mmCIF file of C-alpha atoms in Angstrom:
data_model
loop_
_atom_site.group_PDB
_atom_site.id
_atom_site.type_symbol
_atom_site.label_atom_id
_atom_site.label_comp_id
_atom_site.label_asym_id
_atom_site.label_seq_id
_atom_site.Cartn_x
_atom_site.Cartn_y
_atom_site.Cartn_z
ATOM 1 C CA PRO C 1 -125.793 7.434 -76.141
ATOM 2 C CA PHE C 2 -125.798 10.093 -78.863
ATOM 3 C CA VAL C 3 -125.185 13.045 -76.524
ATOM 4 C CA PRO C 4 -121.386 13.204 -77.229
ATOM 5 C CA LEU C 5 -121.939 13.265 -81.032
ATOM 6 C CA PRO C 6 -122.341 17.089 -81.405
ATOM 7 C CA VAL C 7 -118.612 17.513 -80.656
ATOM 8 C CA PRO C 8 -117.221 15.484 -83.612
ATOM 9 C CA ILE C 9 -119.970 16.887 -85.883
ATOM 10 C CA ALA C 10 -119.194 20.493 -84.855
ATOM 11 C CA ILE C 11 -115.439 19.951 -85.284
ATOM 12 C CA GLY C 12 -115.984 18.397 -88.729
ATOM 13 C CA VAL C 13 -118.299 21.198 -89.914
ATOM 14 C CA GLY C 14 -115.964 23.845 -88.446
ATOM 15 C CA LEU C 15 -112.902 22.423 -90.199
ATOM 16 C CA LEU C 16 -114.865 22.222 -93.447
ATOM 17 C CA LEU C 17 -116.326 25.748 -93.394
ATOM 18 C CA VAL C 18 -113.973 27.881 -91.262
ATOM 19 C CA PRO C 19 -110.769 25.873 -90.748
ATOM 20 C CA ALA C 20 -108.638 28.812 -89.578
ATOM 21 C CA ALA C 21 -111.135 29.939 -86.895
ATOM 22 C CA THR C 22 -111.789 26.357 -85.741
ATOM 23 C CA LYS C 23 -108.068 25.682 -85.306
ATOM 24 C CA SER C 24 -107.446 28.998 -83.517
ATOM 25 C CA ILE C 25 -109.945 28.096 -80.738
ATOM 26 C CA ARG C 26 -109.018 24.416 -80.683
ATOM 27 C CA ARG C 27 -108.351 24.206 -76.924
ATOM 28 C CA ILE C 28 -112.010 25.157 -76.283
ATOM 29 C CA TRP C 29 -113.255 21.841 -77.750
ATOM 30 C CA ALA C 30 -112.141 19.868 -74.710
ATOM 31 C CA PHE C 31 -114.750 21.626 -72.541
ATOM 32 C CA PRO C 32 -117.927 20.527 -74.432
ATOM 33 C CA SER C 33 -116.502 16.991 -74.748
ATOM 34 C CA VAL C 34 -116.075 16.700 -70.970
ATOM 35 C CA LEU C 35 -119.352 18.528 -70.240
ATOM 36 C CA LEU C 36 -121.520 16.264 -72.429
ATOM 37 C CA LEU C 37 -119.910 13.124 -71.020
ATOM 38 C CA SER C 38 -120.441 14.460 -67.475
ATOM 39 C CA ILE C 39 -124.168 14.927 -68.203
ATOM 40 C CA ILE C 40 -124.390 11.285 -69.342
ATOM 41 C CA MET C 41 -122.514 10.192 -66.203
ATOM 42 C CA ILE C 42 -125.067 11.960 -63.964
ATOM 43 C CA PHE C 43 -127.970 10.325 -65.843
ATOM 44 C CA SER C 44 -126.210 6.933 -65.655
ATOM 45 C CA ALA C 45 -125.737 7.286 -61.890
ATOM 46 C CA ASP C 46 -129.416 8.207 -61.497
ATOM 47 C CA LEU C 47 -130.498 5.200 -63.599
ATOM 48 C CA SER C 48 -128.268 2.844 -61.603
ATOM 49 C CA ILE C 49 -129.883 4.037 -58.344
ATOM 50 C CA GLN C 50 -133.331 3.403 -59.874
ATOM 51 C CA GLN C 51 -132.202 -0.086 -60.947
ATOM 52 C CA ILE C 52 -131.354 -1.196 -57.375
ATOM 53 C CA ASN C 53 -134.903 -2.318 -56.652
ATOM 54 C CA GLY C 54 -136.474 -1.748 -60.056
ATOM 55 C CA SER C 55 -136.985 -3.906 -63.126
ATOM 56 C CA PRO C 56 -135.248 -3.497 -66.523
ATOM 57 C CA ILE C 57 -136.553 -0.631 -68.660
ATOM 58 C CA TYR C 58 -137.284 -1.202 -72.360
ATOM 59 C CA GLN C 59 -137.700 2.059 -74.244
ATOM 60 C CA TYR C 60 -138.471 1.624 -77.931
ATOM 61 C CA VAL C 61 -137.582 4.560 -80.171
ATOM 62 C CA TRP C 62 -138.840 3.409 -83.571
ATOM 63 C CA SER C 63 -139.816 0.317 -85.504
ATOM 64 C CA TRP C 64 -138.706 -0.639 -89.001
ATOM 65 C CA THR C 65 -141.308 -2.903 -90.602
ATOM 66 C CA ILE C 66 -140.379 -4.487 -93.932
ATOM 67 C CA ASN C 67 -143.400 -6.807 -94.219
ATOM 68 C CA ASN C 68 -145.849 -8.632 -91.961
ATOM 69 C CA ASP C 69 -143.273 -11.315 -91.139
ATOM 70 C CA PHE C 70 -140.229 -9.135 -90.475
ATOM 71 C CA SER C 71 -139.810 -5.979 -88.399
ATOM 72 C CA LEU C 72 -137.021 -4.504 -86.282
ATOM 73 C CA ASP C 73 -137.695 -2.580 -83.086
ATOM 74 C CA PHE C 74 -134.921 -0.159 -82.183
ATOM 75 C CA GLY C 75 -134.661 1.228 -78.683
ATOM 76 C CA HIS C 76 -132.784 1.208 -75.395
ATOM 77 C CA LEU C 77 -132.536 -1.485 -72.752
ATOM 78 C CA ILE C 78 -131.677 -0.170 -69.287
ATOM 79 C CA ASP C 79 -130.819 -2.827 -66.699
ATOM 80 C CA PRO C 80 -128.118 -3.158 -63.990
ATOM 81 C CA LEU C 81 -125.521 -4.273 -66.587
ATOM 82 C CA THR C 82 -126.219 -1.211 -68.761
ATOM 83 C CA SER C 83 -126.063 1.121 -65.745
ATOM 84 C CA ILE C 84 -122.721 -0.287 -64.560
ATOM 85 C CA MET C 85 -121.152 -0.123 -68.033
ATOM 86 C CA SER C 86 -122.455 3.418 -68.668
ATOM 87 C CA ILE C 87 -120.933 4.702 -65.422
ATOM 88 C CA LEU C 88 -117.651 2.928 -66.229
ATOM 89 C CA ILE C 89 -117.449 4.334 -69.779
ATOM 90 C CA THR C 90 -118.318 7.900 -68.760
ATOM 91 C CA THR C 91 -116.084 8.149 -65.675
ATOM 92 C CA VAL C 92 -113.003 6.701 -67.408
ATOM 93 C CA GLY C 93 -113.810 8.759 -70.524
ATOM 94 C CA ILE C 94 -113.996 12.014 -68.538
ATOM 95 C CA MET C 95 -110.655 11.356 -66.814
ATOM 96 C CA VAL C 96 -108.985 10.495 -70.130
ATOM 97 C CA LEU C 97 -110.397 13.608 -71.859
ATOM 98 C CA ILE C 98 -109.218 15.915 -69.056
ATOM 99 C CA TYR C 99 -105.766 14.299 -69.145
ATOM 100 C CA SER C 100 -105.648 14.477 -72.960
ATOM 101 C CA ASP C 101 -106.244 18.238 -73.085
ATOM 102 C CA ASN C 102 -102.721 18.891 -71.820
ATOM 103 C CA TYR C 103 -101.111 15.696 -73.156
ATOM 104 C CA MET C 104 -102.165 16.410 -76.764
ATOM 105 C CA SER C 105 -101.949 20.230 -76.588
ATOM 106 C CA HIS C 106 -98.839 20.418 -78.813
ATOM 107 C CA ASP C 107 -100.051 17.834 -81.324
ATOM 108 C CA GLN C 108 -101.241 18.986 -84.744
ATOM 109 C CA GLY C 109 -104.088 16.455 -84.614
ATOM 110 C CA TYR C 110 -105.625 17.843 -81.389
ATOM 111 C CA LEU C 111 -109.058 18.508 -82.950
ATOM 112 C CA ARG C 112 -109.106 15.154 -84.733
ATOM 113 C CA PHE C 113 -108.194 13.454 -81.461
ATOM 114 C CA PHE C 114 -111.169 14.903 -79.560
ATOM 115 C CA ALA C 115 -113.531 14.159 -82.449
ATOM 116 C CA TYR C 116 -112.432 10.496 -82.457
ATOM 117 C CA MET C 117 -112.620 10.228 -78.662
ATOM 118 C CA SER C 118 -116.158 11.641 -78.482
ATOM 119 C CA PHE C 119 -117.284 9.390 -81.342
ATOM 120 C CA SER C 120 -115.731 6.371 -79.605
ATOM 121 C CA ASN C 121 -117.536 7.143 -76.331
ATOM 122 C CA ALA C 122 -120.855 7.590 -78.180
ATOM 123 C CA SER C 123 -120.377 4.245 -79.990
ATOM 124 C CA MET C 124 -119.623 2.395 -76.764
ATOM 125 C CA LEU C 125 -122.630 3.944 -74.992
ATOM 126 C CA GLY C 126 -124.802 2.929 -77.942
ATOM 127 C CA LEU C 127 -123.485 -0.638 -77.653
ATOM 128 C CA VAL C 128 -124.272 -1.043 -73.949
ATOM 129 C CA THR C 129 -127.796 0.417 -74.279
ATOM 130 C CA SER C 130 -128.726 -1.782 -77.282
ATOM 131 C CA SER C 131 -131.986 -3.686 -76.929
ATOM 132 C CA ASN C 132 -131.384 -6.314 -79.635
ATOM 133 C CA LEU C 133 -128.625 -8.124 -81.531
ATOM 134 C CA ILE C 134 -128.898 -5.978 -84.676
ATOM 135 C CA GLN C 135 -128.219 -2.815 -82.658
ATOM 136 C CA ILE C 136 -125.356 -4.575 -80.876
ATOM 137 C CA TYR C 137 -123.791 -5.506 -84.220
ATOM 138 C CA PHE C 138 -124.181 -1.970 -85.614
ATOM 139 C CA PHE C 139 -122.504 -0.303 -82.619
ATOM 140 C CA TRP C 140 -119.990 -3.178 -82.373
ATOM 141 C CA GLU C 141 -118.730 -2.229 -85.830
ATOM 142 C CA LEU C 142 -118.651 1.471 -84.900
ATOM 143 C CA VAL C 143 -116.527 0.676 -81.822
ATOM 144 C CA GLY C 144 -114.183 -1.328 -84.063
ATOM 145 C CA MET C 145 -113.953 1.541 -86.553
ATOM 146 C CA CYS C 146 -113.199 4.048 -83.775
ATOM 147 C CA SER C 147 -110.454 1.821 -82.386
ATOM 148 C CA TYR C 148 -108.954 1.587 -85.894
ATOM 149 C CA LEU C 149 -108.928 5.395 -86.167
ATOM 150 C CA LEU C 150 -107.524 5.862 -82.649
ATOM 151 C CA ILE C 151 -104.767 3.219 -82.913
ATOM 152 C CA GLY C 152 -103.692 4.667 -86.274
ATOM 153 C CA PHE C 153 -103.975 8.265 -85.024
ATOM 154 C CA TRP C 154 -100.345 8.985 -86.017
ATOM 155 C CA PHE C 155 -100.938 7.392 -89.429
ATOM 156 C CA THR C 156 -97.731 8.837 -90.922
ATOM 157 C CA ARG C 157 -95.730 6.432 -88.756
ATOM 158 C CA PRO C 158 -95.330 3.021 -90.452
ATOM 159 C CA LEU C 159 -95.676 1.144 -87.127
ATOM 160 C CA ALA C 160 -98.954 2.914 -86.253
ATOM 161 C CA ALA C 161 -100.359 2.334 -89.749
ATOM 162 C CA SER C 162 -99.580 -1.402 -89.628
ATOM 163 C CA ALA C 163 -100.870 -1.671 -86.014
ATOM 164 C CA CYS C 164 -104.307 -0.257 -86.851
ATOM 165 C CA GLN C 165 -104.555 -2.524 -89.905
ATOM 166 C CA LYS C 166 -103.613 -5.522 -87.756
ATOM 167 C CA ALA C 167 -106.305 -4.628 -85.189
ATOM 168 C CA PHE C 168 -108.863 -4.115 -87.957
ATOM 169 C CA VAL C 169 -108.150 -7.412 -89.758
ATOM 170 C CA THR C 170 -107.991 -9.475 -86.536
ATOM 171 C CA ASN C 171 -111.308 -8.044 -85.389
ATOM 172 C CA ARG C 172 -112.875 -8.774 -88.789
ATOM 173 C CA VAL C 173 -112.403 -12.474 -87.996
ATOM 174 C CA GLY C 174 -114.376 -12.052 -84.765
ATOM 175 C CA ASP C 175 -116.973 -9.804 -86.413
ATOM 176 C CA PHE C 176 -117.611 -12.393 -89.129
ATOM 177 C CA GLY C 177 -118.230 -15.013 -86.433
ATOM 178 C CA LEU C 178 -120.550 -12.644 -84.568
ATOM 179 C CA PHE C 179 -122.499 -11.870 -87.758
ATOM 180 C CA LEU C 180 -122.964 -15.564 -88.604
ATOM 181 C CA GLY C 181 -123.997 -16.298 -85.003
ATOM 182 C CA ILE C 182 -126.641 -13.543 -85.057
ATOM 183 C CA LEU C 183 -128.054 -14.765 -88.397
ATOM 184 C CA GLY C 184 -128.094 -18.370 -87.166
ATOM 185 C CA LEU C 185 -129.950 -17.463 -83.973
ATOM 186 C CA TYR C 186 -132.485 -15.407 -85.931
ATOM 187 C CA TRP C 187 -133.034 -18.291 -88.351
ATOM 188 C CA ILE C 188 -133.849 -20.691 -85.516
ATOM 189 C CA THR C 189 -135.669 -18.349 -83.081
ATOM 190 C CA GLY C 190 -137.185 -15.760 -85.434
ATOM 191 C CA SER C 191 -136.227 -12.841 -83.187
ATOM 192 C CA PHE C 192 -133.358 -10.451 -82.480
ATOM 193 C CA GLU C 193 -134.816 -9.340 -79.116
ATOM 194 C CA PHE C 194 -132.947 -10.618 -76.055
ATOM 195 C CA ARG C 195 -136.038 -11.702 -74.094
ATOM 196 C CA ASP C 196 -137.495 -13.749 -76.973
ATOM 197 C CA LEU C 197 -134.068 -15.097 -77.892
ATOM 198 C CA PHE C 198 -133.307 -16.479 -74.422
ATOM 199 C CA GLU C 199 -136.788 -17.919 -73.921
ATOM 200 C CA ILE C 200 -137.014 -19.698 -77.300
ATOM 201 C CA SER C 201 -133.391 -20.949 -77.147
ATOM 202 C CA ASN C 202 -133.876 -22.412 -73.660
ATOM 203 C CA ASN C 203 -137.085 -24.165 -74.753
ATOM 204 C CA LEU C 204 -135.350 -25.651 -77.811
ATOM 205 C CA ILE C 205 -132.379 -26.847 -75.728
ATOM 206 C CA ASP C 206 -134.670 -28.353 -73.048
ATOM 207 C CA ASN C 207 -136.603 -30.222 -75.734
ATOM 208 C CA GLY C 208 -133.381 -31.346 -77.438
ATOM 209 C CA THR C 209 -134.437 -29.634 -80.683
ATOM 210 C CA ASN C 210 -131.612 -28.124 -82.766
ATOM 211 C CA SER C 211 -129.398 -27.974 -79.662
ATOM 212 C CA LEU C 212 -126.276 -28.642 -81.769
ATOM 213 C CA PHE C 213 -127.082 -25.736 -84.101
ATOM 214 C CA ILE C 214 -127.708 -23.377 -81.155
ATOM 215 C CA THR C 215 -124.367 -24.477 -79.661
ATOM 216 C CA LEU C 216 -122.668 -23.624 -82.971
ATOM 217 C CA CYS C 217 -124.349 -20.182 -83.084
ATOM 218 C CA ALA C 218 -123.344 -19.455 -79.476
ATOM 219 C CA SER C 219 -119.755 -20.493 -80.311
ATOM 220 C CA LEU C 220 -119.701 -18.052 -83.236
ATOM 221 C CA LEU C 221 -120.988 -15.248 -80.987
ATOM 222 C CA PHE C 222 -118.199 -16.044 -78.526
ATOM 223 C CA VAL C 223 -115.604 -15.795 -81.341
ATOM 224 C CA GLY C 224 -116.631 -12.136 -81.722
ATOM 225 C CA ALA C 225 -116.037 -11.535 -78.011
ATOM 226 C CA VAL C 226 -112.667 -13.359 -78.156
ATOM 227 C CA ALA C 227 -111.369 -11.041 -80.896
ATOM 228 C CA LYS C 228 -112.637 -7.834 -79.297
ATOM 229 C CA SER C 229 -111.399 -8.670 -75.788
ATOM 230 C CA ALA C 230 -107.994 -9.914 -77.034
ATOM 231 C CA GLN C 231 -108.408 -13.481 -75.794
ATOM 232 C CA PHE C 232 -106.255 -16.364 -77.026
ATOM 233 C CA PRO C 233 -105.806 -16.997 -79.975
ATOM 234 C CA LEU C 234 -107.039 -13.638 -81.379
ATOM 235 C CA HIS C 235 -104.936 -11.540 -78.984
ATOM 236 C CA VAL C 236 -102.211 -10.578 -81.456
ATOM 237 C CA TRP C 237 -103.531 -7.068 -82.174
ATOM 238 C CA LEU C 238 -103.463 -5.801 -78.579
ATOM 239 C CA PRO C 239 -99.717 -5.141 -77.951
ATOM 240 C CA ASP C 240 -99.333 -3.348 -81.303
ATOM 241 C CA ALA C 241 -102.311 -1.131 -80.407
ATOM 242 C CA MET C 242 -99.855 0.743 -78.153
ATOM 243 C CA GLU C 243 -98.653 2.721 -81.186
ATOM 244 C CA GLY C 244 -101.436 5.260 -80.580
ATOM 245 C CA PRO C 245 -101.153 8.135 -78.063
ATOM 246 C CA THR C 246 -101.146 7.015 -74.405
ATOM 247 C CA PRO C 247 -104.643 8.415 -73.551
ATOM 248 C CA ILE C 248 -106.030 6.264 -76.370
ATOM 249 C CA SER C 249 -104.343 3.199 -74.854
ATOM 250 C CA ALA C 250 -105.988 4.037 -71.516
ATOM 251 C CA LEU C 251 -109.429 4.350 -73.115
ATOM 252 C CA ILE C 252 -109.173 1.226 -75.312
ATOM 253 C CA HIS C 253 -107.747 -0.951 -72.515
ATOM 254 C CA ALA C 254 -110.015 0.239 -69.725
ATOM 255 C CA ALA C 255 -113.454 1.260 -70.908
ATOM 256 C CA THR C 256 -114.132 0.783 -74.602
ATOM 257 C CA MET C 257 -112.860 -1.820 -77.021
ATOM 258 C CA VAL C 258 -111.702 -4.626 -74.726
ATOM 259 C CA ALA C 259 -114.730 -4.114 -72.455
ATOM 260 C CA ALA C 260 -117.049 -4.614 -75.454
ATOM 261 C CA GLY C 261 -116.243 -8.332 -75.720
ATOM 262 C CA ILE C 262 -116.802 -8.859 -71.999
ATOM 263 C CA PHE C 263 -120.094 -6.950 -72.271
ATOM 264 C CA LEU C 264 -121.271 -9.196 -75.127
ATOM 265 C CA VAL C 265 -120.662 -12.368 -73.089
ATOM 266 C CA ALA C 266 -122.337 -10.780 -70.044
ATOM 267 C CA ARG C 267 -125.351 -9.640 -72.107
ATOM 268 C CA LEU C 268 -125.797 -13.108 -73.664
ATOM 269 C CA PHE C 269 -125.044 -14.859 -70.370
ATOM 270 C CA PRO C 270 -128.516 -16.539 -70.103
ATOM 271 C CA LEU C 271 -127.935 -18.086 -73.548
ATOM 272 C CA PHE C 272 -124.431 -19.341 -72.704
ATOM 273 C CA THR C 273 -125.432 -20.777 -69.304
ATOM 274 C CA ALA C 274 -127.992 -23.034 -71.009
ATOM 275 C CA ILE C 275 -125.145 -24.657 -73.009
ATOM 276 C CA PRO C 276 -122.561 -26.366 -70.716
ATOM 277 C CA TYR C 277 -120.054 -26.918 -73.543
ATOM 278 C CA ILE C 278 -119.827 -23.184 -74.239
ATOM 279 C CA MET C 279 -119.263 -22.354 -70.564
ATOM 280 C CA ASN C 280 -116.382 -24.856 -70.477
ATOM 281 C CA ILE C 281 -114.868 -23.314 -73.618
ATOM 282 C CA ILE C 282 -115.180 -19.776 -72.166
ATOM 283 C CA SER C 283 -113.425 -20.777 -68.933
ATOM 284 C CA LEU C 284 -110.709 -22.687 -70.855
ATOM 285 C CA VAL C 285 -110.006 -19.713 -73.149
ATOM 286 C CA GLY C 286 -109.897 -17.483 -70.052
ATOM 287 C CA ILE C 287 -107.356 -19.629 -68.184
ATOM 288 C CA ILE C 288 -105.067 -19.949 -71.251
ATOM 289 C CA THR C 289 -105.208 -16.159 -71.737
ATOM 290 C CA ILE C 290 -104.365 -15.550 -68.055
ATOM 291 C CA LEU C 291 -101.237 -17.697 -68.274
ATOM 292 C CA LEU C 292 -100.138 -16.460 -71.706
ATOM 293 C CA GLY C 293 -100.721 -12.755 -70.978
ATOM 294 C CA ALA C 294 -98.942 -12.803 -67.612
ATOM 295 C CA THR C 295 -95.960 -14.732 -69.049
ATOM 296 C CA LEU C 296 -95.555 -12.379 -72.020
ATOM 297 C CA ALA C 297 -95.927 -9.275 -69.801
ATOM 298 C CA ILE C 298 -92.905 -10.330 -67.722
ATOM 299 C CA ALA C 299 -90.687 -10.489 -70.831
ATOM 300 C CA GLN C 300 -91.456 -6.945 -72.059
ATOM 301 C CA ARG C 301 -89.186 -3.920 -71.745
ATOM 302 C CA ASP C 302 -91.615 -1.417 -73.264
ATOM 303 C CA ILE C 303 -93.806 -0.066 -70.433
ATOM 304 C CA LYS C 304 -96.940 0.204 -72.601
ATOM 305 C CA ARG C 305 -96.570 -3.260 -74.160
ATOM 306 C CA SER C 306 -96.105 -4.725 -70.680
ATOM 307 C CA LEU C 307 -99.359 -3.068 -69.557
ATOM 308 C CA ALA C 308 -101.072 -4.333 -72.737
ATOM 309 C CA TYR C 309 -100.197 -7.965 -71.957
ATOM 310 C CA SER C 310 -101.277 -7.336 -68.364
ATOM 311 C CA THR C 311 -104.676 -6.204 -69.710
ATOM 312 C CA MET C 312 -104.912 -9.395 -71.739
ATOM 313 C CA SER C 313 -104.220 -11.478 -68.622
ATOM 314 C CA GLN C 314 -106.758 -9.605 -66.468
ATOM 315 C CA LEU C 315 -109.439 -9.957 -69.154
ATOM 316 C CA GLY C 316 -108.681 -13.674 -69.010
ATOM 317 C CA TYR C 317 -109.678 -13.584 -65.321
ATOM 318 C CA ILE C 318 -112.992 -11.967 -66.265
ATOM 319 C CA MET C 319 -113.632 -14.557 -69.004
ATOM 320 C CA LEU C 320 -112.751 -17.337 -66.556
ATOM 321 C CA ALA C 321 -115.273 -15.943 -64.058
ATOM 322 C CA LEU C 322 -117.996 -15.740 -66.724
ATOM 323 C CA GLY C 323 -117.207 -19.291 -67.869
ATOM 324 C CA MET C 324 -117.592 -20.531 -64.280
ATOM 325 C CA GLY C 325 -120.928 -18.730 -63.944
ATOM 326 C CA SER C 326 -119.551 -16.092 -61.519
ATOM 327 C CA TYR C 327 -121.383 -13.224 -63.225
ATOM 328 C CA ARG C 328 -121.098 -10.692 -60.390
ATOM 329 C CA ALA C 329 -117.423 -11.451 -59.703
ATOM 330 C CA ALA C 330 -116.655 -10.927 -63.415
ATOM 331 C CA LEU C 331 -118.361 -7.527 -63.548
ATOM 332 C CA PHE C 332 -116.762 -6.531 -60.237
ATOM 333 C CA HIS C 333 -113.297 -7.317 -61.627
ATOM 334 C CA LEU C 334 -114.114 -5.524 -64.902
ATOM 335 C CA ILE C 335 -114.798 -2.336 -62.918
ATOM 336 C CA THR C 336 -111.821 -2.561 -60.538
ATOM 337 C CA HIS C 337 -109.434 -3.489 -63.367
ATOM 338 C CA ALA C 338 -110.697 -0.661 -65.607
ATOM 339 C CA TYR C 339 -109.927 2.060 -63.065
ATOM 340 C CA SER C 340 -106.589 0.528 -62.025
ATOM 341 C CA LYS C 341 -105.464 0.064 -65.639
ATOM 342 C CA ALA C 342 -106.585 3.563 -66.670
ATOM 343 C CA LEU C 343 -104.526 4.946 -63.761
ATOM 344 C CA LEU C 344 -101.472 2.935 -64.882
ATOM 345 C CA PHE C 345 -101.730 3.959 -68.537
ATOM 346 C CA LEU C 346 -102.195 7.640 -67.724
ATOM 347 C CA GLY C 347 -99.288 7.360 -65.276
ATOM 348 C CA SER C 348 -97.140 5.739 -67.971
ATOM 349 C CA GLY C 349 -97.860 8.747 -70.223
ATOM 350 C CA SER C 350 -96.506 11.044 -67.509
ATOM 351 C CA ILE C 351 -93.405 8.838 -67.122
ATOM 352 C CA ILE C 352 -92.806 8.739 -70.899
ATOM 353 C CA HIS C 353 -93.020 12.551 -71.085
ATOM 354 C CA SER C 354 -90.518 12.923 -68.244
ATOM 355 C CA MET C 355 -88.209 10.388 -69.941
ATOM 356 C CA GLU C 356 -88.348 12.444 -73.142
ATOM 357 C CA THR C 357 -86.821 15.404 -71.287
ATOM 358 C CA ILE C 358 -83.860 13.144 -70.409
ATOM 359 C CA VAL C 359 -83.318 10.893 -73.470
ATOM 360 C CA GLY C 360 -85.045 13.038 -76.109
ATOM 361 C CA TYR C 361 -87.986 12.043 -78.319
ATOM 362 C CA SER C 362 -87.397 8.369 -79.023
ATOM 363 C CA PRO C 363 -90.151 5.799 -78.269
ATOM 364 C CA ASP C 364 -87.532 3.024 -78.091
ATOM 365 C CA LYS C 365 -85.747 4.823 -75.252
ATOM 366 C CA SER C 366 -88.503 6.819 -73.518
ATOM 367 C CA GLN C 367 -90.700 3.700 -73.097
ATOM 368 C CA ASN C 368 -87.869 1.321 -72.173
ATOM 369 C CA MET C 369 -88.259 0.282 -68.515
ATOM 370 C CA ALA C 370 -84.584 -0.783 -68.375
ATOM 371 C CA LEU C 371 -83.562 2.885 -68.779
ATOM 372 C CA MET C 372 -86.005 4.187 -66.162
ATOM 373 C CA GLY C 373 -84.603 5.028 -62.760
ATOM 374 C CA GLY C 374 -84.276 8.048 -60.492
ATOM 375 C CA LEU C 375 -87.441 9.636 -61.918
ATOM 376 C CA THR C 376 -88.942 10.456 -58.503
ATOM 377 C CA LYS C 377 -87.663 14.045 -58.601
ATOM 378 C CA TYR C 378 -89.349 14.559 -61.999
ATOM 379 C CA VAL C 379 -92.712 12.870 -61.258
ATOM 380 C CA PRO C 380 -93.300 12.657 -57.466
ATOM 381 C CA ILE C 381 -97.119 12.473 -57.750
ATOM 382 C CA THR C 382 -97.011 9.906 -60.569
ATOM 383 C CA LYS C 383 -94.712 7.742 -58.444
ATOM 384 C CA THR C 384 -97.361 7.387 -55.723
ATOM 385 C CA SER C 385 -100.328 6.939 -58.087
ATOM 386 C CA PHE C 386 -98.459 4.410 -60.261
ATOM 387 C CA LEU C 387 -97.446 2.419 -57.184
ATOM 388 C CA LEU C 388 -101.071 2.319 -55.980
ATOM 389 C CA GLY C 389 -102.286 1.179 -59.412
ATOM 390 C CA THR C 390 -99.609 -1.535 -59.581
ATOM 391 C CA LEU C 391 -100.367 -2.836 -56.079
ATOM 392 C CA SER C 392 -104.095 -2.867 -56.860
ATOM 393 C CA LEU C 393 -103.520 -4.849 -60.060
ATOM 394 C CA CYS C 394 -101.347 -7.315 -58.139
ATOM 395 C CA GLY C 395 -104.272 -7.948 -55.778
ATOM 396 C CA ILE C 396 -102.701 -6.466 -52.646
ATOM 397 C CA PRO C 397 -105.285 -5.822 -49.875
ATOM 398 C CA PRO C 398 -107.078 -3.543 -49.143
ATOM 399 C CA LEU C 399 -106.948 -2.127 -52.699
ATOM 400 C CA ALA C 400 -109.825 -2.637 -55.154
ATOM 401 C CA CYS C 401 -108.557 -5.483 -57.356
ATOM 402 C CA PHE C 402 -107.837 -7.655 -54.303
ATOM 403 C CA TRP C 403 -111.551 -8.054 -53.526
ATOM 404 C CA SER C 404 -112.632 -8.867 -57.091
ATOM 405 C CA LYS C 405 -109.682 -11.153 -57.882
ATOM 406 C CA ASP C 406 -110.065 -12.972 -54.554
ATOM 407 C CA GLU C 407 -113.723 -13.661 -55.350
ATOM 408 C CA ILE C 408 -112.781 -15.097 -58.770
ATOM 409 C CA LEU C 409 -110.016 -17.267 -57.255
ATOM 410 C CA ASN C 410 -112.410 -18.534 -54.592
ATOM 411 C CA ASP C 411 -114.999 -19.503 -57.213
ATOM 412 C CA SER C 412 -112.346 -21.067 -59.466
ATOM 413 C CA TRP C 413 -111.195 -23.299 -56.582
ATOM 414 C CA LEU C 414 -114.741 -24.670 -56.302
ATOM 415 C CA TYR C 415 -115.005 -25.009 -60.102
ATOM 416 C CA SER C 416 -111.619 -26.623 -60.793
ATOM 417 C CA PRO C 417 -108.589 -26.757 -58.432
ATOM 418 C CA ILE C 418 -106.268 -26.914 -61.480
ATOM 419 C CA PHE C 419 -107.713 -23.649 -62.846
ATOM 420 C CA ALA C 420 -107.376 -22.080 -59.383
ATOM 421 C CA ILE C 421 -103.684 -23.047 -59.152
ATOM 422 C CA ILE C 422 -102.959 -21.610 -62.633
ATOM 423 C CA ALA C 423 -104.904 -18.409 -61.863
#
């Protein structure tokens, strides 16, 4: 997970020691960023192949022992969930970095942009390879910090500055819940390790011992996921997060920040499944988010805000699937949605640039879908790719999202016909 870190470190040292030389060769920095992420992608693909018939790999790096009663083991956990998420993060990250090289070429913050992007990818990779709850919390906060920096990238704009603060404060609510949940689980189980945590929690629930307290802790953990994945009612930060550059929107909405909340629920799935009340709450939050996100998306004129509400709705589908116990369907839809949404956001960046040649630089006009029309001659390739992404997101066969969404709808019909009708 730390392979991408040399890029932001090198950029920071270069700007500190030789700023003129670092800025003069700034376009070179895109190459190591893409190269290092490509290396991780190859390793992730190899690990996922090994995981097909293998067992999870625990690799401990070091242990921090405070006294005989308390020690923390830091390391990496490699299982099918980690492999899937690593491939998703690296592939979307590579595409976004390649796209960003040209998109951000005229921006004064080009170097800062690539430093933030590489740091964000490293944080997310650290999160998905975490072997215990303390590591998860540490990288969870790093992902939140990176999203704050990326959303407020153009910090001189008042809207961008307020948007990143809104995202930061809203996520603090979720992070506080996550922190309390982790402490509560440690207090009752005496361990941060996933294996021990699930085993002890299940035994306590089966015996009826402290089941109410474990339910409360699990609820607090879920609050963290709700804030990070923009679920109702902590969804308010997501549309304003569009104030950052378009490649950042693609990364946040496809592979990093919003995927972190889904990952947390998926990682703690054995804990949640042992508590029926929590599963019902997860599915209820998911179905409300689906309806709310889709309704709000229809009313938007700004192309990026419309896609943001669409993301919120699709993440609701994934939460609904997890709440129903459809673990594989949820991860399947996470993958198909990530690639479709990344395609749409990168396509919207192309459309916004072409609109700027017509209406001039004005976000209110260049992102207004009511003013868009007759752009085919300017962006013929984007037209086709954007149409494919839209059809996929709508669940039109034989495109990717059809298969994952159909599986979720099928399971929701068995779980609750009312939920199926709403979905």
